[in-house]
PDB file of C-alpha atoms and ligand atoms in Angstrom:
ATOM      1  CA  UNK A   8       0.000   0.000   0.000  1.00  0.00           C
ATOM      2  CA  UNK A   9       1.297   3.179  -1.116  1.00  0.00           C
ATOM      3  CA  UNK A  10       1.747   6.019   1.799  1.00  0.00           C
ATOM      4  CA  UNK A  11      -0.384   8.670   1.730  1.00  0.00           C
ATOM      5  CA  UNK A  12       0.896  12.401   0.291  1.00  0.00           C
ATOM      6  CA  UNK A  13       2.889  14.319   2.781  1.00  0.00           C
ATOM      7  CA  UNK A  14       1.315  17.791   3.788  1.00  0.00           C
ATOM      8  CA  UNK A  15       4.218  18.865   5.623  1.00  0.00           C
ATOM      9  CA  UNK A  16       7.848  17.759   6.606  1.00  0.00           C
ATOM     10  CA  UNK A  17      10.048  19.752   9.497  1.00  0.00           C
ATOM     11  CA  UNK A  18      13.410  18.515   9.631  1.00  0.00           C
ATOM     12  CA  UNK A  19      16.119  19.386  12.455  1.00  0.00           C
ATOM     13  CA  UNK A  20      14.673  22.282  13.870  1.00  0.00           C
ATOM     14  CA  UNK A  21      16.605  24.042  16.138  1.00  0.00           C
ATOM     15  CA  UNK A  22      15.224  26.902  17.982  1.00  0.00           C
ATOM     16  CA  UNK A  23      16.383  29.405  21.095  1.00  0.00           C
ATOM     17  CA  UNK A  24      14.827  32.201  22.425  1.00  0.00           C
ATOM     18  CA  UNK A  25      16.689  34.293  24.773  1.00  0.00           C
ATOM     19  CA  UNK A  26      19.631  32.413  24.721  1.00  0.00           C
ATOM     20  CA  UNK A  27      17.894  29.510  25.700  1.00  0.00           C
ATOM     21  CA  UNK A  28      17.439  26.541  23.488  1.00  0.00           C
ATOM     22  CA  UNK A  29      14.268  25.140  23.130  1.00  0.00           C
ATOM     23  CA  UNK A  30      13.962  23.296  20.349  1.00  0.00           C
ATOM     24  CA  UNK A  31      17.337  20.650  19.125  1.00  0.00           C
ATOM     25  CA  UNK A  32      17.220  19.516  15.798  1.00  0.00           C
ATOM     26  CA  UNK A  33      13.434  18.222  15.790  1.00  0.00           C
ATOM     27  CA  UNK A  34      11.996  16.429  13.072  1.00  0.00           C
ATOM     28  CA  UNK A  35       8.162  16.046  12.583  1.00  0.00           C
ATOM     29  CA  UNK A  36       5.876  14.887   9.544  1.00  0.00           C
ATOM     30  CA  UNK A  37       2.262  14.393   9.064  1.00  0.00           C
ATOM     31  CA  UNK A  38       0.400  12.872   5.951  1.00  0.00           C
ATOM     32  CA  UNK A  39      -2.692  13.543   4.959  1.00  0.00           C
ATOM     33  CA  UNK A  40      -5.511  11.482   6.730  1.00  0.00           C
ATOM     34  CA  UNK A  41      -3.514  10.665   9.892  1.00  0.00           C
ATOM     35  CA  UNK A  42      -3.534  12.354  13.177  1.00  0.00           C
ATOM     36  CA  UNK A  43      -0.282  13.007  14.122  1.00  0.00           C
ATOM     37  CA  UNK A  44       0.318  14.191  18.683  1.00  0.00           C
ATOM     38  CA  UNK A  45       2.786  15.683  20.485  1.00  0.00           C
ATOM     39  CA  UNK A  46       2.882  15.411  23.775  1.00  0.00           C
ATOM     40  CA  UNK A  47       5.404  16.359  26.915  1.00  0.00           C
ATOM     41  CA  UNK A  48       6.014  18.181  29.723  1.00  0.00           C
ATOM     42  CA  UNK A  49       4.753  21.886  29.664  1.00  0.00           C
ATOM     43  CA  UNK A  50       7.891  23.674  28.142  1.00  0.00           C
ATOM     44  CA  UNK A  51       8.831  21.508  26.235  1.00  0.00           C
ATOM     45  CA  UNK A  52       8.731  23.458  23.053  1.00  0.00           C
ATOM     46  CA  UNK A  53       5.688  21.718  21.512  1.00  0.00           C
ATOM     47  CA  UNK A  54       3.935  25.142  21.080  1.00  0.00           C
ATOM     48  CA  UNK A  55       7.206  26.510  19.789  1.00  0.00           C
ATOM     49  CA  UNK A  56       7.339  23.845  17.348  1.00  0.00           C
ATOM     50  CA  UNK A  57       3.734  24.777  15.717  1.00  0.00           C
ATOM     51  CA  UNK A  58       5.241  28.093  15.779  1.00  0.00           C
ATOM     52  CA  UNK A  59       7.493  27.229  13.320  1.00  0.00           C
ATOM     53  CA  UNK A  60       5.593  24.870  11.543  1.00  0.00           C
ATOM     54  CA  UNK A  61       2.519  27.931  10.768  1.00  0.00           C
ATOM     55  CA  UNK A  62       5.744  30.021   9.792  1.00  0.00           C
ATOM     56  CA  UNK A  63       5.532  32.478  12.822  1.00  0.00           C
ATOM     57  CA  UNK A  64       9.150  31.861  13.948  1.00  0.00           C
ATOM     58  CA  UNK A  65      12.019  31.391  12.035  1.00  0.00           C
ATOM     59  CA  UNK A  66      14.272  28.280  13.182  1.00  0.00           C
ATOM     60  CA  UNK A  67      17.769  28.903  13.642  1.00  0.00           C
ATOM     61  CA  UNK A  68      18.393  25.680  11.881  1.00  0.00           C
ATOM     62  CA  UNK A  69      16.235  23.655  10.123  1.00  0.00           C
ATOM     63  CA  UNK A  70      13.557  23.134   7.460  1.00  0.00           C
ATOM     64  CA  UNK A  71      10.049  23.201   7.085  1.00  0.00           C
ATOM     65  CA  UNK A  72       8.483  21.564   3.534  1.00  0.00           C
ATOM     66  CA  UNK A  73       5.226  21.852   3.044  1.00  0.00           C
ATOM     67  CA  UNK A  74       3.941  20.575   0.066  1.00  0.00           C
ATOM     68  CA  UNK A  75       2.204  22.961  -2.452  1.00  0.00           C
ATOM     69  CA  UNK A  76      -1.290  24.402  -1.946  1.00  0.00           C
ATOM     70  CA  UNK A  77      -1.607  22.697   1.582  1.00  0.00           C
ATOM     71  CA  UNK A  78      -3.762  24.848   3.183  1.00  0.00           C
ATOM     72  CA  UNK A  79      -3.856  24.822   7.058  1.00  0.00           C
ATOM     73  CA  UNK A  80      -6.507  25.292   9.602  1.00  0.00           C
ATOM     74  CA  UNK A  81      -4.577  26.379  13.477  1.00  0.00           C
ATOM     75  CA  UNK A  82      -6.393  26.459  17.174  1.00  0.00           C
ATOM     76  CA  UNK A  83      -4.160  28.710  18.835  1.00  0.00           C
ATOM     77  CA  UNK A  84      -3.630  27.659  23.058  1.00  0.00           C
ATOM     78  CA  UNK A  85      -4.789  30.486  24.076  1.00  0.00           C
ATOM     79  CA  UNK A  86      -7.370  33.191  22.916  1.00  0.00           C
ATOM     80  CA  UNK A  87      -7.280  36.488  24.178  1.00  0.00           C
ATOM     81  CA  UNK A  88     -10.517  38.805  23.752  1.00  0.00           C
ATOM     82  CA  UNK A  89     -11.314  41.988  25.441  1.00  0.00           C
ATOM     83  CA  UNK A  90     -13.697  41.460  27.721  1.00  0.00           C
ATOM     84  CA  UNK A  91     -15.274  44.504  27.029  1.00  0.00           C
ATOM     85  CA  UNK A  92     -15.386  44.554  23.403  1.00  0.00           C
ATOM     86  CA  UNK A  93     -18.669  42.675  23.243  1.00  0.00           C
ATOM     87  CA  UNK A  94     -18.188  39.681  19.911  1.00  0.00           C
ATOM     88  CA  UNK A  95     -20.631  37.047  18.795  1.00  0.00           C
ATOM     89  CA  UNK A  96     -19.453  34.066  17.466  1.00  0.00           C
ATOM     90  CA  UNK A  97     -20.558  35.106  14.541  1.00  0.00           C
ATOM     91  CA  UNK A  98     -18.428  38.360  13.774  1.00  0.00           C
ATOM     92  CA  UNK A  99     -15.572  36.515  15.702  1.00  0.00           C
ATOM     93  CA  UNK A 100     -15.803  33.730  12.689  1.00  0.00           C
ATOM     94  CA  UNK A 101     -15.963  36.456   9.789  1.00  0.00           C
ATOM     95  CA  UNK A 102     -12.968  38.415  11.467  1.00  0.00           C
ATOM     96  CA  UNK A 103     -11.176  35.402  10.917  1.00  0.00           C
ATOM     97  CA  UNK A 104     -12.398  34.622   7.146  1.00  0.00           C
ATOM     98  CA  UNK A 105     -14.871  36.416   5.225  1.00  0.00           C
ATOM     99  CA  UNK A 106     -17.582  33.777   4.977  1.00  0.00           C
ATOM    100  CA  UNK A 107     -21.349  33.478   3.722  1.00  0.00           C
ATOM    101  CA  UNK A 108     -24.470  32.725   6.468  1.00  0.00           C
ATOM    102  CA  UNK A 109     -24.432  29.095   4.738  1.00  0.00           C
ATOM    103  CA  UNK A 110     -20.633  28.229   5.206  1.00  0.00           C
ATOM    104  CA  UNK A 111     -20.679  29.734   9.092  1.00  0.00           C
ATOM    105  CA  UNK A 112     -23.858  27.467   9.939  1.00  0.00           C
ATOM    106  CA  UNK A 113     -22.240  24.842   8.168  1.00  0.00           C
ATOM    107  CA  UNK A 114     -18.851  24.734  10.300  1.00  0.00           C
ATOM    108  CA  UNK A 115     -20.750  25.397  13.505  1.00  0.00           C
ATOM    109  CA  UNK A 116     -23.230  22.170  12.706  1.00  0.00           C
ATOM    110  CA  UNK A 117     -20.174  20.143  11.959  1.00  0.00           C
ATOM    111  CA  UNK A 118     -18.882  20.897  15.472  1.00  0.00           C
ATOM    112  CA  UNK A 119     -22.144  20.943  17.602  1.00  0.00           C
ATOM    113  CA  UNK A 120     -22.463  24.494  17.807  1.00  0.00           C
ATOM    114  CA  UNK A 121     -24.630  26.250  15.407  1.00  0.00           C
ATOM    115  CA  UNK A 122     -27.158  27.258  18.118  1.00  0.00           C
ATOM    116  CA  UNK A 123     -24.540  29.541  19.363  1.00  0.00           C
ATOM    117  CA  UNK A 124     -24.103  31.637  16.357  1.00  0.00           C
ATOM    118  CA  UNK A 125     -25.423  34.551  18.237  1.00  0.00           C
ATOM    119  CA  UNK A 126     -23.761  34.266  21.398  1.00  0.00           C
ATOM    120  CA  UNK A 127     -21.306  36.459  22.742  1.00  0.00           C
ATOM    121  CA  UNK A 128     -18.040  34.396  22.705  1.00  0.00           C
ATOM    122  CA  UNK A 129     -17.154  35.993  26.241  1.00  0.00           C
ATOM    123  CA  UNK A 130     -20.449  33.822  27.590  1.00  0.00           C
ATOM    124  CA  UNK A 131     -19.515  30.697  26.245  1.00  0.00           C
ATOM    125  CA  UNK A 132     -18.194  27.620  28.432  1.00  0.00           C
ATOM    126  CA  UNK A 133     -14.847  26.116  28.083  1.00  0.00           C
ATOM    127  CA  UNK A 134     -16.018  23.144  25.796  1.00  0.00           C
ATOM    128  CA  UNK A 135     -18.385  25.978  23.932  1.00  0.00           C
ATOM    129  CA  UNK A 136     -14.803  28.232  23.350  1.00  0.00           C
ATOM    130  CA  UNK A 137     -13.060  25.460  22.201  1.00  0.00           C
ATOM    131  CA  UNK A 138     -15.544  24.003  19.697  1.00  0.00           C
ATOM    132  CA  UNK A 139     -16.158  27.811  18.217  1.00  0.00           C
ATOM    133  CA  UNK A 140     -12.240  27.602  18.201  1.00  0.00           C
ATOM    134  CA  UNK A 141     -12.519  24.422  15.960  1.00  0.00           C
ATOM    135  CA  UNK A 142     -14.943  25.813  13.618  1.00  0.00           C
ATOM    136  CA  UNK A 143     -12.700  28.815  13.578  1.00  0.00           C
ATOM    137  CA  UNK A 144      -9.647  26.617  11.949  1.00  0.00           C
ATOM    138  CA  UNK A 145     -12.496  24.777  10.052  1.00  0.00           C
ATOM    139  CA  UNK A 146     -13.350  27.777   8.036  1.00  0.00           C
ATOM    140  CA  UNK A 147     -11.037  27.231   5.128  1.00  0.00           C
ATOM    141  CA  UNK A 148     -11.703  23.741   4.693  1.00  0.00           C
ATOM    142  CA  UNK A 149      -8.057  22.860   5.454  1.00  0.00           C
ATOM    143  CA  UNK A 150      -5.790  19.811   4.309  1.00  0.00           C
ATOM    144  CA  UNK A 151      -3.647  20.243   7.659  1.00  0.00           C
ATOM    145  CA  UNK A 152      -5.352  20.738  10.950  1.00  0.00           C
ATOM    146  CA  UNK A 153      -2.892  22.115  13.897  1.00  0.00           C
ATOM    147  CA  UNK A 154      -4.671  22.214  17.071  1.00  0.00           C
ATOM    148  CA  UNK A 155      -3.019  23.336  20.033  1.00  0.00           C
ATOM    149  CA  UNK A 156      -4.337  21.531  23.188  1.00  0.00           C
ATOM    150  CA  UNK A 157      -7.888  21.677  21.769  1.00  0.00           C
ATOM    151  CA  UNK A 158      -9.055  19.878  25.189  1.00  0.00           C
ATOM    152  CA  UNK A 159      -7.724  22.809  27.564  1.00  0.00           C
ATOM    153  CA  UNK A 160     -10.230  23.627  29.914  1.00  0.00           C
ATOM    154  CA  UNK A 161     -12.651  21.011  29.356  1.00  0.00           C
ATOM    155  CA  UNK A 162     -14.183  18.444  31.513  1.00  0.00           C
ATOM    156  CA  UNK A 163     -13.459  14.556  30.905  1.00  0.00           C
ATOM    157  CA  UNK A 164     -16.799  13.655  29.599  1.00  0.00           C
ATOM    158  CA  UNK A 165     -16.137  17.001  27.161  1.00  0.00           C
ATOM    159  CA  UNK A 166     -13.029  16.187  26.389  1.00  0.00           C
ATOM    160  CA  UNK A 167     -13.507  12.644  25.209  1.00  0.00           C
ATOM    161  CA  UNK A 168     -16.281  13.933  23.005  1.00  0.00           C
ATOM    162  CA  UNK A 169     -13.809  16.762  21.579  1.00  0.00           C
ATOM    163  CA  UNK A 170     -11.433  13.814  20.512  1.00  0.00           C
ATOM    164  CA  UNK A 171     -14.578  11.637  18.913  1.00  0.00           C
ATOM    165  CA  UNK A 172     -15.290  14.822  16.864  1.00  0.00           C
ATOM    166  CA  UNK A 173     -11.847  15.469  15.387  1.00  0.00           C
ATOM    167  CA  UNK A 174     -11.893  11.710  15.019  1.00  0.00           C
ATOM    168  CA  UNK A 175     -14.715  12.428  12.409  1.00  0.00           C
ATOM    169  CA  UNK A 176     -13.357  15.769  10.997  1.00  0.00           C
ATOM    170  CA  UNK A 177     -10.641  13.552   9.847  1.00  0.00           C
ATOM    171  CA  UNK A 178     -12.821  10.626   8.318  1.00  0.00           C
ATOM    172  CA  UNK A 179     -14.896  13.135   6.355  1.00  0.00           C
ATOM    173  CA  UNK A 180     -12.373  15.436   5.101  1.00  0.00           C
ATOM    174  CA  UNK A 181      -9.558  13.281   5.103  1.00  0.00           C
ATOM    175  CA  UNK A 182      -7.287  16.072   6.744  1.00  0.00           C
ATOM    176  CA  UNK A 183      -3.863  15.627   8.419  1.00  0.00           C
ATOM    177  CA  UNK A 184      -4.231  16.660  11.957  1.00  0.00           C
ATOM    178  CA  UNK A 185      -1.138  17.583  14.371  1.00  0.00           C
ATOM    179  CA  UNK A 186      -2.691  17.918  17.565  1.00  0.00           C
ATOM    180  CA  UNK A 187      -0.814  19.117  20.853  1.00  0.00           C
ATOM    181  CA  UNK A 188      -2.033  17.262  24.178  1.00  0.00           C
ATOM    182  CA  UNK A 189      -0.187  16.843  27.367  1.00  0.00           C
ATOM    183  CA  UNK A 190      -1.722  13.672  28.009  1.00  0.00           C
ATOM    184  CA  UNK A 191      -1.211  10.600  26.143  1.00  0.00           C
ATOM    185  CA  UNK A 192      -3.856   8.344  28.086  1.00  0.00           C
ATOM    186  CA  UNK A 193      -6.991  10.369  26.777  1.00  0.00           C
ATOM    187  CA  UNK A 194      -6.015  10.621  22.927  1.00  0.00           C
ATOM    188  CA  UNK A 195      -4.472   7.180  22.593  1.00  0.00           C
ATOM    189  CA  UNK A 196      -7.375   5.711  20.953  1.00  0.00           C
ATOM    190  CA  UNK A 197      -7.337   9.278  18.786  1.00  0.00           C
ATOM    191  CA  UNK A 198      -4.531   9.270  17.145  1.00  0.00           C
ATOM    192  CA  UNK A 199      -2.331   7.534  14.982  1.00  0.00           C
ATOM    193  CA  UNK A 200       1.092   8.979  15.704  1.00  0.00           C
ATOM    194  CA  UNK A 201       2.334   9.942  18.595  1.00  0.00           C
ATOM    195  CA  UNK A 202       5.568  12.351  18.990  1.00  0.00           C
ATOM    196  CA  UNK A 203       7.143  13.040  22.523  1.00  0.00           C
ATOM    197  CA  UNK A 204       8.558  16.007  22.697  1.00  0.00           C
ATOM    198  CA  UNK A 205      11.080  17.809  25.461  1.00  0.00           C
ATOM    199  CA  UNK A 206      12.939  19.987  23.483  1.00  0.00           C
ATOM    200  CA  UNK A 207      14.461  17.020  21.639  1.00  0.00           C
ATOM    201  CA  UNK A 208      12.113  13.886  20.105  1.00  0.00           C
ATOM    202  CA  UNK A 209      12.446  11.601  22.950  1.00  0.00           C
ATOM    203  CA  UNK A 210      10.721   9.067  21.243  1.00  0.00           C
ATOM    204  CA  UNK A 211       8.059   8.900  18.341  1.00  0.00           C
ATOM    205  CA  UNK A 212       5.352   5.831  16.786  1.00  0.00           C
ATOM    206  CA  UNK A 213       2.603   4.461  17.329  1.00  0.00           C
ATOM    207  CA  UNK A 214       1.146   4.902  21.218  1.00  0.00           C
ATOM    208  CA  UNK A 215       1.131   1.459  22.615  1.00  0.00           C
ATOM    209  CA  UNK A 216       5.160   1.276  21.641  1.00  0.00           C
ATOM    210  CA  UNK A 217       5.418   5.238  22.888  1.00  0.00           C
ATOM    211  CA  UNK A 218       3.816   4.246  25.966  1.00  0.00           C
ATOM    212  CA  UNK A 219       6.431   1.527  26.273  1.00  0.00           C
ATOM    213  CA  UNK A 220       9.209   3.296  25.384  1.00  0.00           C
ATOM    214  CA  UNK A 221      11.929   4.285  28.304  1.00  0.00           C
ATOM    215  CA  UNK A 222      12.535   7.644  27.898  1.00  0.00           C
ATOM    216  CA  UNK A 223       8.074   8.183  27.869  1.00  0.00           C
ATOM    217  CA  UNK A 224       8.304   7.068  30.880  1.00  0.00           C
ATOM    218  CA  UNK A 225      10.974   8.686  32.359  1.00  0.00           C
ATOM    219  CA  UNK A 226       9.083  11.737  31.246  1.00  0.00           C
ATOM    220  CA  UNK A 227       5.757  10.639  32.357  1.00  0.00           C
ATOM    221  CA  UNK A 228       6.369   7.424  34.487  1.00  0.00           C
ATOM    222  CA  UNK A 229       5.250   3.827  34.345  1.00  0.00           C
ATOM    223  CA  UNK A 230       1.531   4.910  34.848  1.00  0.00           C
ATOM    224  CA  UNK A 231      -1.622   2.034  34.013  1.00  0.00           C
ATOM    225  CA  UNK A 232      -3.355   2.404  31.264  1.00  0.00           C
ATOM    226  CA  UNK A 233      -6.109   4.599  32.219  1.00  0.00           C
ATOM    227  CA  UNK A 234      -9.883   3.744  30.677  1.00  0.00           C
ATOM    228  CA  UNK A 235     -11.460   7.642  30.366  1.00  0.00           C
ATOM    229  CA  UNK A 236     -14.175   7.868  33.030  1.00  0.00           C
ATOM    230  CA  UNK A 237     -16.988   7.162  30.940  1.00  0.00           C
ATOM    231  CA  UNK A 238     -20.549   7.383  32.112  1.00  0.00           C
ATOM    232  CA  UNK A 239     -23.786   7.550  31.790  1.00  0.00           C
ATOM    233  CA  UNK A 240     -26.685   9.829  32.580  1.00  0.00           C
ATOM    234  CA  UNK A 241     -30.824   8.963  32.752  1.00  0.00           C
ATOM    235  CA  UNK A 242     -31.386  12.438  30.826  1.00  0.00           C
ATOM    236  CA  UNK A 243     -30.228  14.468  27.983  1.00  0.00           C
ATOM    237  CA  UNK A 244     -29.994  17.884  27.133  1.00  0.00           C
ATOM    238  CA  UNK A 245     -31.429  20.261  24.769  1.00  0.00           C
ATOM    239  CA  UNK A 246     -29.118  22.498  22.969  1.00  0.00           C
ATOM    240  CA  UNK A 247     -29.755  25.248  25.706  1.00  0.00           C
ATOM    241  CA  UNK A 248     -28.642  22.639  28.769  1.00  0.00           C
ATOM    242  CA  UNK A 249     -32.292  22.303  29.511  1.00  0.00           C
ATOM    243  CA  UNK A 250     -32.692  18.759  30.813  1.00  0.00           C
ATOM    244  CA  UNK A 251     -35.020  16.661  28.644  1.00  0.00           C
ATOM    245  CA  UNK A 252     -36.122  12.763  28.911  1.00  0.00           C
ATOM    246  CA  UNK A 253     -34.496   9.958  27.338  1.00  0.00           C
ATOM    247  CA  UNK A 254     -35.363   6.681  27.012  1.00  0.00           C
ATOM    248  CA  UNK A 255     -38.912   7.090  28.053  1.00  0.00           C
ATOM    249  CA  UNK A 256     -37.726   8.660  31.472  1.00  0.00           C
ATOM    250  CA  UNK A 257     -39.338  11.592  33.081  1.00  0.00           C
ATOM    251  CA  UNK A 258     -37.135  14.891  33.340  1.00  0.00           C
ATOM    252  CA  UNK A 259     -35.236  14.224  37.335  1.00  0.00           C
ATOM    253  CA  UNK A 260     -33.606  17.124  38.931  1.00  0.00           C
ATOM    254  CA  UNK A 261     -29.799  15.469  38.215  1.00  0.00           C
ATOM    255  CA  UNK A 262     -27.867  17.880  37.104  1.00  0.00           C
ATOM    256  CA  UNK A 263     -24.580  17.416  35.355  1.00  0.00           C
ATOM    257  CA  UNK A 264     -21.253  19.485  34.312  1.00  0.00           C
ATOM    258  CA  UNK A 265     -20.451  19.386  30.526  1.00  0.00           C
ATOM    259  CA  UNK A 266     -17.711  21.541  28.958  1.00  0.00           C
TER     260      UNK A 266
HETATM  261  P1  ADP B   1       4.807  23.976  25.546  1.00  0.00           P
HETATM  262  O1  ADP B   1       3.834  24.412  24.498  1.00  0.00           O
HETATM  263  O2  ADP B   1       5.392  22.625  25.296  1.00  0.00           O
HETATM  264  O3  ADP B   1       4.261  24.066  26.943  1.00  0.00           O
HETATM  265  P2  ADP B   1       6.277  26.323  24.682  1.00  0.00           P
HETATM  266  O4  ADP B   1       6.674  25.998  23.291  1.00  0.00           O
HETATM  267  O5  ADP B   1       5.148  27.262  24.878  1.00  0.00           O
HETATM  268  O6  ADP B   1       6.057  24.971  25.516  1.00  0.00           O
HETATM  269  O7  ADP B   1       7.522  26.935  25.437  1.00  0.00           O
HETATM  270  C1  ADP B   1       8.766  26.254  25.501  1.00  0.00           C
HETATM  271  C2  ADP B   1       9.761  27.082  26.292  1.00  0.00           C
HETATM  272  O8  ADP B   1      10.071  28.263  25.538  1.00  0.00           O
HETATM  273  C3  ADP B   1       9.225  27.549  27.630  1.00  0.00           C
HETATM  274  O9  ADP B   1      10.248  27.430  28.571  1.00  0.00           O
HETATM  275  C4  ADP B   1       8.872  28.992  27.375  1.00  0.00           C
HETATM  276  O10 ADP B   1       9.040  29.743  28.553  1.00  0.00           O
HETATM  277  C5  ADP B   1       9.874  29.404  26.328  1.00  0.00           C
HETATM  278  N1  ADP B   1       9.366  30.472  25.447  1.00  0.00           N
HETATM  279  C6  ADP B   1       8.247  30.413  24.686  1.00  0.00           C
HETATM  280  N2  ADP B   1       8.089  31.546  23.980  1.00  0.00           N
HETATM  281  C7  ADP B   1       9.110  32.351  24.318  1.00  0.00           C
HETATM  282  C8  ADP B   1       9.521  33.672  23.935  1.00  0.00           C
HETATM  283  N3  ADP B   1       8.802  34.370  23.058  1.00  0.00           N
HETATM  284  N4  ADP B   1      10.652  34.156  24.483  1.00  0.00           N
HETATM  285  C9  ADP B   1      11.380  33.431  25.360  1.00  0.00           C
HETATM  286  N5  ADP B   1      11.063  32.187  25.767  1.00  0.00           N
HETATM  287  C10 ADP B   1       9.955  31.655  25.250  1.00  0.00           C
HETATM  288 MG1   MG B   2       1.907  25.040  24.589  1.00  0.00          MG
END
């Protein structure tokens, strides 16, 4: 079977900042259709190394290729909005790429969010932020998908379904995706590559040999292989969080915390 076209290739990327180096001759590739994570320790340059991938930061040494007409779709870590500038999600989306009624409810459907096309992003909960964030990179139907921690500030039960849903971005668009996540044990069953990262590859594959591998767990110890909490609840909820039967049970007064 023939590999899939490369959408980009970074090759021994070195990078220091201050003086400091935080980045020694990295190498990182992702083909389209696969979902390609970095994980390590906070610091460890995985940020940094999106950086240089989107072409924000030069590398003192090293080479990014990415192959022609890739177009790519970035989550930034953080956001920063001024709290009093008041912004729906809808003029947030259209800052970021001029874009028809049709194509916004289309992005926002695809990630669970079109009811809150209205909203004012400052009201919206973590899981909320981060799925507008998502439609955000969506926008220009990209062929490489760089999310930076897309699961920061997100419950477990949110989180898990985060990871389903760029699961199925990738099946229906057939996008590369380099995501950045701290934690292996939630996205091992997400991803297809994993790359561990502290300032140097440590080690890179697929997760079950990562996991094994010496120097992961030096960096992150011998830890069990942790099944996400999964659970389940006697009620759903309307798009609103309003608490509605399911299976032919009344409305109860159980309240639960999504994302
Ligand atoms: P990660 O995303 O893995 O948590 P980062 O790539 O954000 O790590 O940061 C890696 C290291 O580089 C950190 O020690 C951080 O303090 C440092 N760093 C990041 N940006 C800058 C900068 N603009 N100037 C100086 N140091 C920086
Ligand atoms: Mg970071």
């Amino acid at each position: 079977m023939t590999e899939p076209p490369l959408l980009i290739a970074a090759s021994g990327i070195s990078v220091s900042l201050q003086g400091r180096r935080i980045l020694d001759g990295v190498d990182l590739k992702v083909h389209r259709g696969e979902i390609v994570t970095l994980i390590g320790p906070n610091g460890a340059g995985k940020s940094t190394l999106v950086r240089v991938v989107l072409g924000l930061l030069t590398p003192d040494q090293g080479q990014v290729a990415l192959t022609a007409n890739t177009r790519i779709g970035y989550m930034p870590q953080r956001l920063t909005i001024d709290p009093v500038l008041p912004l729906t999600v809808r003029r947030f989306l259209t800052l970021a790429q001029r874009s028809d009624e049709t194509r916004l409810v289309e992005v926002l459907t695809e990630v669970g969010a079109q009811h809150l096309l209205d909203s004012p992003l400052q009201s919206l909960s973590g899981g909320e932020t981060q799925r507008v964030l998502l439609a955000r990179a969506m926008l220009r139907d990209p062929d490489l998908l760089i999310l930076d921690e897309p699961v920061q500030g997100v419950d477990i039960t949110g989180q898990e379904e985060l990871y389903r849903l760029i699961g199925h971005i990738r099946k229906r668009h057939g996008c590369g995706i380099l995501m950045i996540s701290h934690d292996l044990h939630m996205v091992m069953s997400a991803t297809d590559q994993v790359v561990c990262l502290n300032r140097h590859v440590c080690c890179s594959g697929h997760p079950d040999t990562v996991r094994a591998d010496p120097s992961y767990i030096a960096l992150f110890g011998n830890t069990p292989v942790l099944i996400p909490y999964s659970h389940h609840h006697d009620h759903d909820h309307d798009a609103h969080g309003n608490i509605i039967a399911s299976s032919g049970e009344q409305p109860s007064d159980k309240r639960c915390e999504h994302g």
